[in-house]
PDB file of C-alpha atoms in Angstrom:
ATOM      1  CA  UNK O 515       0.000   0.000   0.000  1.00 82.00           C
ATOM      2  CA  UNK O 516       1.018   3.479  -0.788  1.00 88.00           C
ATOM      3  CA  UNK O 517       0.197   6.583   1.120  1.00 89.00           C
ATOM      4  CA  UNK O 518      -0.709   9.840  -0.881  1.00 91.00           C
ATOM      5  CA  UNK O 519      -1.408  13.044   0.844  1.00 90.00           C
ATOM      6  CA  UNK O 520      -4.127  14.791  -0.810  1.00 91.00           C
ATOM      7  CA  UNK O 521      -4.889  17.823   0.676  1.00 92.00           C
ATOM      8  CA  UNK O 522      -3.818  20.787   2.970  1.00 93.00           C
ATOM      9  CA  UNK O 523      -2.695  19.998   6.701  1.00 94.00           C
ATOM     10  CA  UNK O 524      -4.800  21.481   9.565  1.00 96.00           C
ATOM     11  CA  UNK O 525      -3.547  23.160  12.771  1.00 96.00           C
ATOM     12  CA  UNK O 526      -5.828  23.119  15.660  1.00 97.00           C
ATOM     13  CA  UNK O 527      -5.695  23.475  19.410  1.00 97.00           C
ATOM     14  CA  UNK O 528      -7.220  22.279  22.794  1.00 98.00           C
ATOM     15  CA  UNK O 529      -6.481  24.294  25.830  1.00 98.00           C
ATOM     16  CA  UNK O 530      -6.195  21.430  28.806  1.00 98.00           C
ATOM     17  CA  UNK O 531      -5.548  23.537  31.382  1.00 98.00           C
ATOM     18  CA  UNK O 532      -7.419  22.142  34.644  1.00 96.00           C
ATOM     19  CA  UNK O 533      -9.803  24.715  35.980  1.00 85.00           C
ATOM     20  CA  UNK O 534     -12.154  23.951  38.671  1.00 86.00           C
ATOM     21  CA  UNK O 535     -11.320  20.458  39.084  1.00 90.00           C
ATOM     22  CA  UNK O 536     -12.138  20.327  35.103  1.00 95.00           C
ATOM     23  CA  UNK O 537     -10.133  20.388  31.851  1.00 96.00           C
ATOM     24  CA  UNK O 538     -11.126  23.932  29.775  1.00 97.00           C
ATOM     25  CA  UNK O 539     -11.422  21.987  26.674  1.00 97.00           C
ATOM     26  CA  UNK O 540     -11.783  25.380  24.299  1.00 97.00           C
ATOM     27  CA  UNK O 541     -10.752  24.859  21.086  1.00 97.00           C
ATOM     28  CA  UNK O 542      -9.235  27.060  18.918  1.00 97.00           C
ATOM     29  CA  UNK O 543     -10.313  27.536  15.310  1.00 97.00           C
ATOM     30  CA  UNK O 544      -9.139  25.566  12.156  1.00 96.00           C
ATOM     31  CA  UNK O 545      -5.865  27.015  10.644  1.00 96.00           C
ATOM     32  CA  UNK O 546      -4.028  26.101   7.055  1.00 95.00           C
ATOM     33  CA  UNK O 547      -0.908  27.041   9.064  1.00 94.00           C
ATOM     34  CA  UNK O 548       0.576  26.991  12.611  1.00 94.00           C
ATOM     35  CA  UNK O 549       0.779  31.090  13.048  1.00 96.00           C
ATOM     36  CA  UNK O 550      -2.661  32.057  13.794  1.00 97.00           C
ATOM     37  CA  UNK O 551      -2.707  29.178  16.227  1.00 96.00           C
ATOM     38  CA  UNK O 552       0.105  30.534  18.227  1.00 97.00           C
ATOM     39  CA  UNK O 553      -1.747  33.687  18.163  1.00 98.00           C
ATOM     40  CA  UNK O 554      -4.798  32.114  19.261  1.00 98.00           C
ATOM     41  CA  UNK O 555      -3.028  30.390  22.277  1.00 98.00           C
ATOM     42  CA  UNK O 556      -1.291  33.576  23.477  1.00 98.00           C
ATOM     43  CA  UNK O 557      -4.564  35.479  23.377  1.00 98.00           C
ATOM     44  CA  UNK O 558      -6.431  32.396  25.178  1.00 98.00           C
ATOM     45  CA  UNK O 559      -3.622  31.986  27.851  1.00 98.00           C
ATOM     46  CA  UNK O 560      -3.554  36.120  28.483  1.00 98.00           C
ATOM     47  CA  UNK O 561      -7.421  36.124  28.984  1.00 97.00           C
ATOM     48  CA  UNK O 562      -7.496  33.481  31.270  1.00 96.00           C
ATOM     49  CA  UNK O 563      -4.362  32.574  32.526  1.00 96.00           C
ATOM     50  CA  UNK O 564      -4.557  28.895  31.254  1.00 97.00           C
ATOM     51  CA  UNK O 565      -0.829  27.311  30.154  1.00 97.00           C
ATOM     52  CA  UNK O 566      -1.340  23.960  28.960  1.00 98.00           C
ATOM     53  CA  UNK O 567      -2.582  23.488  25.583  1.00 98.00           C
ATOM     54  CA  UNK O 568      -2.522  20.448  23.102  1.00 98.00           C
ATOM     55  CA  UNK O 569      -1.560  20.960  18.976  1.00 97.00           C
ATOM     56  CA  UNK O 570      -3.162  18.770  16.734  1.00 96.00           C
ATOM     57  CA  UNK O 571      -2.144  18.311  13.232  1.00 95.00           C
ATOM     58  CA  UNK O 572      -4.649  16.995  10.779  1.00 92.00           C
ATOM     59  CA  UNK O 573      -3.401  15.633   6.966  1.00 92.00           C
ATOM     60  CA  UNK O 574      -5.702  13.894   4.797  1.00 93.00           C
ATOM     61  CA  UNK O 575      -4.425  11.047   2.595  1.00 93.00           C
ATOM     62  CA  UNK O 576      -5.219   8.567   0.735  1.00 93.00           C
ATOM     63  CA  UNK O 577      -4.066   4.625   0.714  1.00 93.00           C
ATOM     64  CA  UNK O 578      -3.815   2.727  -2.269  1.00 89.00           C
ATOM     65  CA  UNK O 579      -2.649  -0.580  -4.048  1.00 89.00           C
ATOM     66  CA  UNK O 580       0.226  -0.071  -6.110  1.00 78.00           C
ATOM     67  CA  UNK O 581       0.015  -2.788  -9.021  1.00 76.00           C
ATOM     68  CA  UNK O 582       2.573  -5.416  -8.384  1.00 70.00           C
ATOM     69  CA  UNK O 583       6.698  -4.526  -9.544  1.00 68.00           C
ATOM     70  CA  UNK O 584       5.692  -1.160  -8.998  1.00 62.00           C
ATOM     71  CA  UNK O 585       6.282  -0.353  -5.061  1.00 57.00           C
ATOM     72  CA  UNK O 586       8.815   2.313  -4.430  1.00 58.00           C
ATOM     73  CA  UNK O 587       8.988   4.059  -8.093  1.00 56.00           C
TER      74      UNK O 587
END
């Protein structure tokens, strides 16, 4: 099997700072790259005073058969 990537990677965030005896859980929006995230965390952590956060990188691909002798090219 072969892996293709076939679209744009995703940065998001989770702010997991415990508050209350519960995580915040806010989420930050859906970004093409990592800079407005960073923004969005420093403007989240200077509102609140939360620290812990949680980057998640999303990359959609694709798997496929590659027809046999072919593997590799």
């Amino acid at each position: 099997m072969e892996i293709q990537i076939t679209g744009i990677r995703k940065h998001v965030a989770v702010c997991v700072t415990e508050s209350g005896g519960m995580e915040c859980g806010v989420r930050s929006s859906v970004w093409d790259t990592p800079t407005p995230l960073h923004t969005w965390i420093r403007a989240h952590a200077d509102e609140t005073g939360h620290t812990e956060y949680k980057k998640h990188t999303e990359e959609p691909v694709n798997a496929f058969s590659v027809p046999v002798g072919k593997a590799g090219q």
